[in-house]
C-alpha cells in the first residue's frame, strides 16, 4: 500500500511539475495583438468575397452557356490568388477536365444569369417572364459572394487546354 501511494504521489509530481514549470512568455515573444477593427467589422470588409463561397461558383461564357464551376483557388504564401482551377464539363465530377486560369481571365458578376430558355442554368430560384428567364436570389447587397463568373471561350476550346493536375497521381 505504501509503495502504491509513493508511486501515485511521484506520478502526480511528474505530471503536475511540467504544468507548474511553465511561465508566461516575455512580452517581446508574445503573439501580436489583434488589430482593432471598427465596431461594424462587416462594413470594414465590404466588397470582399469569402473564398469558401467561391468554391462551386458557376462559370459561364459571354453567351451565358455554362462552362463549369470553380473547384479550387491556388494561393501563394502571401495570400495572393495565383490561379483558379475550373472543372469543365463532366457530370457529378466524372469526366471533368480541370484547367487553371489566372484571376484576370475571370469576370465576377453579382447580377443573376439571364437565359433565353425557360429553365435556369444555375442552382438558384428562377422566375420566368415571357421568353426571358431571370435567376432570382434572396441575398443582401453584400453577401460575400458573387452570383457567377464569366470567361471567354466555349467548352470545346477550354477542354483543348492542358489539363491541370495537382500531382502526378490524379
Short mmCIF file of N, CA and C in Angstrom, two decimals:
data_model
loop_
_atom_site.label_atom_id
_atom_site.label_comp_id
_atom_site.label_asym_id
_atom_site.label_seq_id
_atom_site.Cartn_x
_atom_site.Cartn_y
_atom_site.Cartn_z
N UNK A 1 0.82 -1.18 0.00
CA UNK A 1 0.00 0.00 0.00
C UNK A 1 0.87 1.25 0.00
N UNK A 2 1.97 1.20 0.81
CA UNK A 2 2.86 2.35 0.87
C UNK A 2 3.53 2.59 -0.48
N UNK A 3 3.91 1.49 -1.15
CA UNK A 3 4.57 1.66 -2.46
C UNK A 3 3.58 2.20 -3.49
N UNK A 4 2.32 1.78 -3.44
CA UNK A 4 1.32 2.30 -4.36
C UNK A 4 1.11 3.80 -4.13
N UNK A 5 1.04 4.21 -2.88
CA UNK A 5 0.88 5.62 -2.54
C UNK A 5 2.10 6.42 -3.00
N UNK A 6 3.29 5.86 -2.83
CA UNK A 6 4.51 6.55 -3.24
C UNK A 6 4.54 6.71 -4.77
N UNK A 7 4.14 5.68 -5.52
CA UNK A 7 4.12 5.74 -6.98
C UNK A 7 3.08 6.76 -7.44
N UNK A 8 1.92 6.78 -6.79
CA UNK A 8 0.87 7.73 -7.15
C UNK A 8 1.33 9.17 -6.92
N UNK A 9 1.98 9.43 -5.78
CA UNK A 9 2.48 10.78 -5.50
C UNK A 9 3.58 11.18 -6.47
N UNK A 10 4.45 10.25 -6.78
CA UNK A 10 5.54 10.53 -7.72
C UNK A 10 4.97 10.83 -9.11
N UNK A 11 3.99 10.07 -9.55
CA UNK A 11 3.35 10.30 -10.86
C UNK A 11 2.68 11.66 -10.91
N UNK A 12 2.00 12.03 -9.84
CA UNK A 12 1.35 13.33 -9.77
C UNK A 12 2.37 14.45 -9.83
N UNK A 13 3.47 14.27 -9.15
CA UNK A 13 4.52 15.29 -9.14
C UNK A 13 5.14 15.46 -10.52
N UNK A 14 5.36 14.36 -11.23
CA UNK A 14 5.96 14.43 -12.56
C UNK A 14 5.01 15.10 -13.54
N UNK A 15 3.77 14.70 -13.54
CA UNK A 15 2.78 15.27 -14.46
C UNK A 15 2.50 16.72 -14.11
N UNK A 16 2.28 17.00 -12.86
CA UNK A 16 1.97 18.36 -12.43
C UNK A 16 3.17 19.28 -12.51
N UNK A 17 4.38 18.74 -12.40
CA UNK A 17 5.58 19.56 -12.44
C UNK A 17 5.74 20.29 -13.76
N UNK A 18 5.38 19.63 -14.86
CA UNK A 18 5.50 20.26 -16.18
C UNK A 18 4.56 21.46 -16.28
N UNK A 19 3.38 21.34 -15.71
CA UNK A 19 2.44 22.45 -15.76
C UNK A 19 2.90 23.60 -14.88
N UNK A 20 3.46 23.29 -13.71
CA UNK A 20 3.92 24.35 -12.81
C UNK A 20 5.19 25.02 -13.33
N UNK A 21 5.99 24.30 -14.10
CA UNK A 21 7.25 24.84 -14.58
C UNK A 21 7.07 25.85 -15.69
N UNK A 22 5.90 25.84 -16.35
CA UNK A 22 5.68 26.80 -17.43
C UNK A 22 5.49 28.19 -16.85
N UNK A 23 6.08 29.14 -17.52
CA UNK A 23 5.91 30.53 -17.09
C UNK A 23 5.41 31.34 -18.26
N UNK A 24 4.96 32.53 -17.98
CA UNK A 24 4.46 33.41 -19.02
C UNK A 24 5.59 33.79 -19.95
N UNK A 25 5.28 33.93 -21.25
CA UNK A 25 6.29 34.32 -22.22
C UNK A 25 6.64 35.79 -22.03
N UNK A 26 7.87 36.16 -22.31
CA UNK A 26 8.22 37.57 -22.27
C UNK A 26 7.37 38.34 -23.26
N UNK A 27 7.16 39.60 -23.01
CA UNK A 27 6.29 40.42 -23.84
C UNK A 27 6.76 40.44 -25.29
N UNK A 28 8.06 40.47 -25.54
CA UNK A 28 8.56 40.56 -26.90
C UNK A 28 8.33 39.27 -27.71
N UNK A 29 8.08 38.12 -27.04
CA UNK A 29 7.83 36.87 -27.75
C UNK A 29 6.35 36.53 -27.80
N UNK A 30 5.51 37.31 -27.19
CA UNK A 30 4.08 37.03 -27.16
C UNK A 30 3.50 37.22 -28.57
N UNK A 31 2.37 36.60 -28.81
CA UNK A 31 1.69 36.74 -30.10
C UNK A 31 1.31 38.19 -30.32
N UNK A 32 1.36 38.66 -31.57
CA UNK A 32 1.00 40.05 -31.82
C UNK A 32 -0.47 40.29 -31.49
N UNK A 33 -0.75 41.46 -31.01
CA UNK A 33 -2.12 41.80 -30.65
C UNK A 33 -2.95 41.92 -31.91
N UNK A 34 -4.21 41.54 -31.83
CA UNK A 34 -5.11 41.66 -32.96
C UNK A 34 -5.33 43.13 -33.28
N UNK A 35 -5.36 43.44 -34.57
CA UNK A 35 -5.59 44.83 -34.95
C UNK A 35 -7.05 45.17 -34.70
N UNK A 36 -7.27 46.34 -34.25
CA UNK A 36 -8.62 46.77 -33.94
C UNK A 36 -9.37 47.09 -35.23
N UNK A 37 -10.62 46.65 -35.30
CA UNK A 37 -11.48 46.94 -36.43
C UNK A 37 -12.64 47.77 -35.92
N UNK A 38 -13.28 48.49 -36.81
CA UNK A 38 -14.44 49.26 -36.38
C UNK A 38 -15.50 48.35 -35.76
N UNK A 39 -16.40 48.95 -35.05
CA UNK A 39 -17.44 48.18 -34.37
C UNK A 39 -18.21 47.31 -35.35
N UNK A 40 -18.43 47.82 -36.57
CA UNK A 40 -19.12 47.04 -37.59
C UNK A 40 -18.07 46.46 -38.54
N UNK A 41 -17.49 45.32 -38.17
CA UNK A 41 -16.42 44.71 -38.97
C UNK A 41 -16.90 44.34 -40.36
N UNK A 42 -18.19 44.07 -40.51
CA UNK A 42 -18.72 43.73 -41.84
C UNK A 42 -18.50 44.89 -42.80
N UNK A 43 -18.69 46.09 -42.35
CA UNK A 43 -18.50 47.25 -43.21
C UNK A 43 -17.04 47.47 -43.53
N UNK A 44 -16.13 47.08 -42.65
CA UNK A 44 -14.71 47.25 -42.89
C UNK A 44 -14.24 46.38 -44.05
N UNK A 45 -14.93 45.29 -44.32
CA UNK A 45 -14.54 44.37 -45.39
C UNK A 45 -15.54 44.36 -46.54
N UNK A 46 -16.37 45.39 -46.64
CA UNK A 46 -17.37 45.46 -47.70
C UNK A 46 -16.68 45.34 -49.05
N UNK A 47 -17.24 44.54 -49.93
CA UNK A 47 -16.67 44.34 -51.25
C UNK A 47 -15.74 43.14 -51.34
N UNK A 48 -15.46 42.48 -50.22
CA UNK A 48 -14.62 41.28 -50.23
C UNK A 48 -15.51 40.05 -50.37
N UNK A 49 -14.94 38.98 -50.88
CA UNK A 49 -15.66 37.72 -51.02
C UNK A 49 -15.01 36.66 -50.17
N UNK A 50 -15.80 35.74 -49.69
CA UNK A 50 -15.29 34.61 -48.92
C UNK A 50 -14.82 33.53 -49.89
N UNK A 51 -13.59 33.09 -49.74
CA UNK A 51 -13.04 32.06 -50.63
C UNK A 51 -13.87 30.79 -50.57
N UNK A 52 -14.37 30.45 -49.40
CA UNK A 52 -15.17 29.24 -49.27
C UNK A 52 -16.45 29.32 -50.09
N UNK A 53 -16.97 30.52 -50.28
CA UNK A 53 -18.19 30.69 -51.07
C UNK A 53 -17.90 30.71 -52.57
N UNK A 54 -16.65 30.95 -52.96
CA UNK A 54 -16.30 30.92 -54.39
C UNK A 54 -16.20 29.48 -54.90
N UNK A 55 -15.96 28.54 -53.99
CA UNK A 55 -15.87 27.14 -54.39
C UNK A 55 -17.24 26.69 -54.90
N UNK A 56 -17.26 26.11 -56.08
CA UNK A 56 -18.52 25.65 -56.66
C UNK A 56 -19.24 26.73 -57.45
N UNK A 57 -18.69 27.93 -57.51
CA UNK A 57 -19.31 29.03 -58.25
C UNK A 57 -19.37 28.67 -59.73
N UNK A 58 -20.52 28.85 -60.35
CA UNK A 58 -20.68 28.53 -61.76
C UNK A 58 -19.90 29.50 -62.63
N UNK A 59 -19.34 28.99 -63.72
CA UNK A 59 -18.59 29.79 -64.68
C UNK A 59 -19.30 29.68 -66.03
N UNK A 60 -19.59 30.83 -66.64
CA UNK A 60 -20.28 30.90 -67.92
C UNK A 60 -19.39 31.60 -68.94
N UNK A 61 -19.77 31.50 -70.22
CA UNK A 61 -19.11 32.31 -71.23
C UNK A 61 -19.99 33.52 -71.53
N UNK A 62 -19.59 34.35 -72.49
CA UNK A 62 -20.34 35.56 -72.80
C UNK A 62 -21.74 35.27 -73.34
N UNK A 63 -21.96 34.08 -73.88
CA UNK A 63 -23.26 33.69 -74.40
C UNK A 63 -24.14 33.05 -73.32
N UNK A 64 -23.74 33.16 -72.07
CA UNK A 64 -24.46 32.60 -70.92
C UNK A 64 -24.58 31.08 -70.98
N UNK A 65 -23.62 30.42 -71.62
CA UNK A 65 -23.57 28.96 -71.62
C UNK A 65 -22.68 28.54 -70.46
N UNK A 66 -23.16 27.62 -69.65
CA UNK A 66 -22.38 27.18 -68.51
C UNK A 66 -21.18 26.36 -69.00
N UNK A 67 -19.99 26.78 -68.54
CA UNK A 67 -18.76 26.07 -68.90
C UNK A 67 -18.36 25.06 -67.84
N UNK A 68 -18.56 25.39 -66.59
CA UNK A 68 -18.15 24.53 -65.49
C UNK A 68 -18.31 25.27 -64.18
N UNK A 69 -17.48 24.90 -63.20
CA UNK A 69 -17.52 25.58 -61.91
C UNK A 69 -16.15 25.62 -61.27
N UNK A 70 -16.01 26.51 -60.30
CA UNK A 70 -14.74 26.69 -59.61
C UNK A 70 -14.52 25.51 -58.67
N UNK A 71 -13.38 24.82 -58.85
CA UNK A 71 -13.04 23.69 -58.00
C UNK A 71 -12.05 24.06 -56.91
N UNK A 72 -11.18 25.03 -57.20
CA UNK A 72 -10.09 25.32 -56.25
C UNK A 72 -9.53 26.70 -56.52
N UNK A 73 -8.99 27.31 -55.47
CA UNK A 73 -8.24 28.56 -55.58
C UNK A 73 -6.81 28.25 -55.15
N UNK A 74 -5.85 28.56 -56.01
CA UNK A 74 -4.45 28.30 -55.70
C UNK A 74 -3.84 29.59 -55.17
N UNK A 75 -3.37 29.55 -53.91
CA UNK A 75 -2.92 30.73 -53.18
C UNK A 75 -1.44 30.61 -52.89
N UNK A 76 -0.69 31.73 -53.06
CA UNK A 76 0.73 31.69 -52.72
C UNK A 76 0.92 31.94 -51.23
N UNK A 77 2.17 31.95 -50.79
CA UNK A 77 2.46 32.09 -49.36
C UNK A 77 2.05 33.45 -48.80
N UNK A 78 1.88 34.44 -49.66
CA UNK A 78 1.46 35.77 -49.22
C UNK A 78 -0.05 35.95 -49.24
N UNK A 79 -0.77 34.93 -49.66
CA UNK A 79 -2.23 35.00 -49.68
C UNK A 79 -2.80 35.48 -51.00
N UNK A 80 -1.98 35.71 -52.00
CA UNK A 80 -2.46 36.16 -53.30
C UNK A 80 -2.95 34.95 -54.08
N UNK A 81 -4.11 35.09 -54.71
CA UNK A 81 -4.65 34.00 -55.53
C UNK A 81 -3.91 34.01 -56.86
N UNK A 82 -3.15 32.96 -57.12
CA UNK A 82 -2.38 32.85 -58.36
C UNK A 82 -3.19 32.25 -59.49
N UNK A 83 -4.09 31.33 -59.18
CA UNK A 83 -4.87 30.68 -60.23
C UNK A 83 -6.18 30.16 -59.66
N UNK A 84 -7.12 29.99 -60.57
CA UNK A 84 -8.41 29.41 -60.24
C UNK A 84 -8.53 28.12 -61.04
N UNK A 85 -8.80 27.01 -60.37
CA UNK A 85 -8.99 25.73 -61.06
C UNK A 85 -10.47 25.58 -61.35
N UNK A 86 -10.78 25.40 -62.63
CA UNK A 86 -12.16 25.29 -63.08
C UNK A 86 -12.37 23.91 -63.67
N UNK A 87 -13.42 23.24 -63.23
CA UNK A 87 -13.80 21.94 -63.78
C UNK A 87 -14.72 22.16 -64.97
N UNK A 88 -14.27 21.75 -66.15
CA UNK A 88 -15.04 21.94 -67.38
C UNK A 88 -15.73 20.64 -67.73
N UNK A 89 -17.05 20.74 -68.01
CA UNK A 89 -17.80 19.57 -68.44
C UNK A 89 -17.96 18.56 -67.33
N UNK A 90 -18.24 17.34 -67.74
CA UNK A 90 -18.41 16.27 -66.77
C UNK A 90 -19.78 16.28 -66.14
N UNK A 91 -20.04 15.25 -65.37
CA UNK A 91 -21.30 15.13 -64.64
C UNK A 91 -20.98 14.58 -63.27
N UNK A 92 -21.31 15.32 -62.24
CA UNK A 92 -21.04 14.96 -60.85
C UNK A 92 -19.55 14.65 -60.64
N UNK A 93 -18.69 15.42 -61.29
CA UNK A 93 -17.26 15.25 -61.13
C UNK A 93 -16.64 14.20 -62.02
N UNK A 94 -17.44 13.39 -62.68
CA UNK A 94 -16.92 12.35 -63.57
C UNK A 94 -16.72 12.93 -64.96
N UNK A 95 -15.57 12.67 -65.56
CA UNK A 95 -15.28 13.16 -66.90
C UNK A 95 -14.97 14.64 -66.95
N UNK A 96 -14.74 15.24 -65.80
CA UNK A 96 -14.45 16.66 -65.72
C UNK A 96 -13.01 16.92 -66.13
N UNK A 97 -12.80 18.02 -66.84
CA UNK A 97 -11.46 18.42 -67.31
C UNK A 97 -11.08 19.68 -66.53
N UNK A 98 -10.12 19.56 -65.60
CA UNK A 98 -9.70 20.71 -64.80
C UNK A 98 -8.69 21.55 -65.57
N UNK A 99 -8.91 22.86 -65.56
CA UNK A 99 -7.95 23.80 -66.12
C UNK A 99 -7.63 24.84 -65.06
N UNK A 100 -6.47 25.45 -65.15
CA UNK A 100 -6.09 26.52 -64.22
C UNK A 100 -5.97 27.80 -65.02
N UNK A 101 -6.66 28.84 -64.57
CA UNK A 101 -6.61 30.14 -65.24
C UNK A 101 -6.29 31.20 -64.19
N UNK A 102 -5.73 32.30 -64.63
CA UNK A 102 -5.45 33.40 -63.70
C UNK A 102 -6.74 34.12 -63.38
N UNK A 103 -6.75 34.81 -62.26
CA UNK A 103 -7.93 35.57 -61.83
C UNK A 103 -8.32 36.61 -62.88
N UNK A 104 -7.34 37.13 -63.62
CA UNK A 104 -7.61 38.16 -64.62
C UNK A 104 -8.46 37.64 -65.77
N UNK A 105 -8.49 36.33 -65.98
CA UNK A 105 -9.28 35.73 -67.06
C UNK A 105 -10.76 35.66 -66.70
N UNK A 106 -11.07 35.82 -65.42
CA UNK A 106 -12.46 35.72 -64.95
C UNK A 106 -13.02 37.10 -64.64
N UNK A 107 -14.28 37.26 -64.97
CA UNK A 107 -15.02 38.47 -64.58
C UNK A 107 -16.13 37.98 -63.65
N UNK A 108 -16.12 38.48 -62.42
CA UNK A 108 -17.13 38.06 -61.45
C UNK A 108 -18.32 39.01 -61.55
N UNK A 109 -19.51 38.41 -61.59
CA UNK A 109 -20.74 39.15 -61.80
C UNK A 109 -21.66 38.92 -60.61
N UNK A 110 -22.25 40.00 -60.11
CA UNK A 110 -23.13 39.88 -58.96
C UNK A 110 -24.60 39.77 -59.36
N UNK A 111 -24.94 40.15 -60.60
CA UNK A 111 -26.32 40.03 -61.06
C UNK A 111 -26.58 38.59 -61.50
N UNK A 112 -27.81 38.13 -61.38
CA UNK A 112 -28.15 36.76 -61.79
C UNK A 112 -27.96 36.56 -63.29
N UNK A 113 -27.80 35.32 -63.69
CA UNK A 113 -27.66 34.94 -65.09
C UNK A 113 -28.99 35.07 -65.79
N UNK A 114 -28.96 35.61 -67.00
CA UNK A 114 -30.18 35.68 -67.83
C UNK A 114 -30.02 34.70 -68.97
N UNK A 115 -31.04 33.87 -69.16
CA UNK A 115 -31.01 32.91 -70.26
C UNK A 115 -32.22 33.11 -71.13
N UNK A 116 -32.15 32.64 -72.36
CA UNK A 116 -33.29 32.78 -73.27
C UNK A 116 -34.28 31.63 -73.12
N UNK A 117 -33.87 30.55 -72.46
CA UNK A 117 -34.79 29.42 -72.24
C UNK A 117 -35.58 29.64 -70.97
N UNK A 118 -36.57 28.81 -70.76
CA UNK A 118 -37.40 28.94 -69.57
C UNK A 118 -36.81 28.29 -68.34
N UNK A 119 -35.69 27.62 -68.48
CA UNK A 119 -35.08 26.96 -67.33
C UNK A 119 -33.83 27.68 -66.92
N UNK A 120 -33.53 27.60 -65.67
CA UNK A 120 -32.35 28.28 -65.13
C UNK A 120 -31.12 27.43 -65.34
N UNK A 121 -29.98 28.11 -65.56
CA UNK A 121 -28.72 27.39 -65.68
C UNK A 121 -27.95 27.43 -64.38
N UNK A 122 -28.55 27.94 -63.33
CA UNK A 122 -27.91 27.94 -62.03
C UNK A 122 -28.76 27.16 -61.05
N UNK A 123 -28.24 26.95 -59.87
CA UNK A 123 -28.97 26.17 -58.88
C UNK A 123 -29.87 27.05 -58.02
N UNK A 124 -30.01 28.31 -58.37
CA UNK A 124 -30.85 29.22 -57.60
C UNK A 124 -32.27 29.24 -58.16
N UNK A 125 -33.18 29.92 -57.48
CA UNK A 125 -34.57 30.00 -57.92
C UNK A 125 -34.67 30.75 -59.24
N UNK A 126 -35.66 30.37 -60.08
CA UNK A 126 -35.82 31.01 -61.37
C UNK A 126 -37.23 31.55 -61.51
N UNK A 127 -37.34 32.75 -62.05
CA UNK A 127 -38.64 33.31 -62.38
C UNK A 127 -38.66 33.53 -63.88
N UNK A 128 -39.75 33.15 -64.54
CA UNK A 128 -39.83 33.26 -65.99
C UNK A 128 -40.88 34.29 -66.36
N UNK A 129 -40.50 35.19 -67.25
CA UNK A 129 -41.44 36.18 -67.78
C UNK A 129 -41.28 36.17 -69.30
N UNK A 130 -42.28 35.66 -70.02
CA UNK A 130 -42.19 35.59 -71.48
C UNK A 130 -41.12 34.62 -71.90
N UNK A 131 -40.20 35.08 -72.77
CA UNK A 131 -39.14 34.19 -73.25
C UNK A 131 -37.86 34.33 -72.45
N UNK A 132 -37.75 35.37 -71.63
CA UNK A 132 -36.52 35.58 -70.85
C UNK A 132 -36.70 35.01 -69.45
N UNK A 133 -35.65 34.52 -68.91
CA UNK A 133 -35.65 33.94 -67.58
C UNK A 133 -34.64 34.68 -66.72
N UNK A 134 -35.02 35.00 -65.49
CA UNK A 134 -34.12 35.67 -64.56
C UNK A 134 -33.92 34.77 -63.36
N UNK A 135 -32.70 34.57 -63.00
CA UNK A 135 -32.40 33.77 -61.82
C UNK A 135 -32.46 34.68 -60.61
N UNK A 136 -33.36 34.40 -59.69
CA UNK A 136 -33.55 35.26 -58.52
C UNK A 136 -32.86 34.67 -57.31
N UNK A 137 -32.34 35.52 -56.50
CA UNK A 137 -31.72 35.07 -55.26
C UNK A 137 -32.25 35.91 -54.11
N UNK A 138 -32.28 35.31 -52.95
CA UNK A 138 -32.68 36.02 -51.75
C UNK A 138 -31.42 36.41 -51.01
N UNK A 139 -30.75 37.48 -51.49
CA UNK A 139 -29.47 37.86 -50.92
C UNK A 139 -29.50 39.31 -50.52
N UNK A 140 -28.62 39.64 -49.62
CA UNK A 140 -28.43 41.03 -49.27
C UNK A 140 -27.40 41.62 -50.20
N UNK A 141 -27.21 42.93 -50.17
CA UNK A 141 -26.30 43.60 -51.09
C UNK A 141 -24.87 43.10 -50.95
N UNK A 142 -24.42 42.78 -49.75
CA UNK A 142 -23.06 42.31 -49.55
C UNK A 142 -23.12 40.96 -48.86
N UNK A 143 -23.37 39.92 -49.63
CA UNK A 143 -23.46 38.59 -49.02
C UNK A 143 -22.18 37.79 -49.18
N UNK A 144 -21.08 38.46 -49.50
CA UNK A 144 -19.75 37.87 -49.51
C UNK A 144 -19.49 36.91 -50.67
N UNK A 145 -20.33 36.93 -51.71
CA UNK A 145 -20.10 36.04 -52.84
C UNK A 145 -20.75 36.62 -54.10
N UNK A 146 -20.07 36.55 -55.25
CA UNK A 146 -20.71 36.96 -56.50
C UNK A 146 -21.70 35.88 -56.94
N UNK A 147 -22.54 36.19 -57.90
CA UNK A 147 -23.52 35.23 -58.39
C UNK A 147 -22.86 34.18 -59.28
N UNK A 148 -21.94 34.62 -60.16
CA UNK A 148 -21.27 33.70 -61.07
C UNK A 148 -20.04 34.38 -61.65
N UNK A 149 -19.28 33.63 -62.42
CA UNK A 149 -18.10 34.17 -63.10
C UNK A 149 -18.28 33.98 -64.60
N UNK A 150 -17.63 34.86 -65.37
CA UNK A 150 -17.71 34.80 -66.83
C UNK A 150 -16.29 34.77 -67.37
N UNK A 151 -16.05 33.91 -68.36
CA UNK A 151 -14.77 33.89 -69.06
C UNK A 151 -15.02 33.60 -70.53
N UNK A 152 -14.07 33.96 -71.37
CA UNK A 152 -14.26 33.77 -72.81
C UNK A 152 -13.98 32.32 -73.19
N UNK A 153 -14.59 31.90 -74.28
CA UNK A 153 -14.38 30.55 -74.79
C UNK A 153 -15.62 29.71 -74.69
N UNK A 154 -15.53 28.51 -75.23
CA UNK A 154 -16.61 27.53 -75.09
C UNK A 154 -16.02 26.24 -74.53
N UNK A 155 -16.87 25.28 -74.25
CA UNK A 155 -16.40 24.05 -73.60
C UNK A 155 -15.33 23.35 -74.44
N UNK A 156 -15.52 23.29 -75.74
CA UNK A 156 -14.56 22.59 -76.60
C UNK A 156 -13.19 23.29 -76.56
N UNK A 157 -13.19 24.62 -76.62
CA UNK A 157 -11.92 25.35 -76.57
C UNK A 157 -11.22 25.14 -75.23
N UNK A 158 -11.98 25.17 -74.15
CA UNK A 158 -11.38 25.03 -72.82
C UNK A 158 -10.92 23.60 -72.56
N UNK A 159 -11.64 22.62 -73.09
CA UNK A 159 -11.21 21.23 -72.93
C UNK A 159 -9.94 20.95 -73.72
N UNK A 160 -9.67 21.78 -74.73
CA UNK A 160 -8.44 21.61 -75.52
C UNK A 160 -7.22 22.15 -74.77
N UNK A 161 -7.43 22.95 -73.72
CA UNK A 161 -6.32 23.46 -72.92
C UNK A 161 -5.69 22.31 -72.13
N UNK A 162 -4.42 22.46 -71.75
CA UNK A 162 -3.79 21.39 -70.95
C UNK A 162 -4.53 21.18 -69.63
N UNK A 163 -4.69 19.91 -69.27
CA UNK A 163 -5.37 19.59 -68.02
C UNK A 163 -4.50 19.95 -66.84
N UNK A 164 -5.10 20.58 -65.85
CA UNK A 164 -4.36 20.91 -64.62
C UNK A 164 -4.36 19.67 -63.74
N UNK A 165 -3.17 19.35 -63.18
CA UNK A 165 -3.04 18.23 -62.28
C UNK A 165 -2.44 18.73 -60.97
N UNK A 166 -3.01 18.31 -59.86
CA UNK A 166 -2.50 18.67 -58.56
C UNK A 166 -1.18 17.95 -58.29
N UNK A 167 -1.07 16.74 -58.82
CA UNK A 167 0.13 15.94 -58.67
C UNK A 167 0.16 14.93 -59.80
N UNK A 168 1.15 14.08 -59.82
CA UNK A 168 1.24 13.05 -60.84
C UNK A 168 0.24 11.91 -60.61
N UNK A 169 -0.50 11.96 -59.49
CA UNK A 169 -1.37 10.86 -59.14
C UNK A 169 -2.82 11.10 -59.48
N UNK A 170 -3.17 12.27 -60.02
CA UNK A 170 -4.60 12.47 -60.35
C UNK A 170 -4.82 12.55 -61.82
#
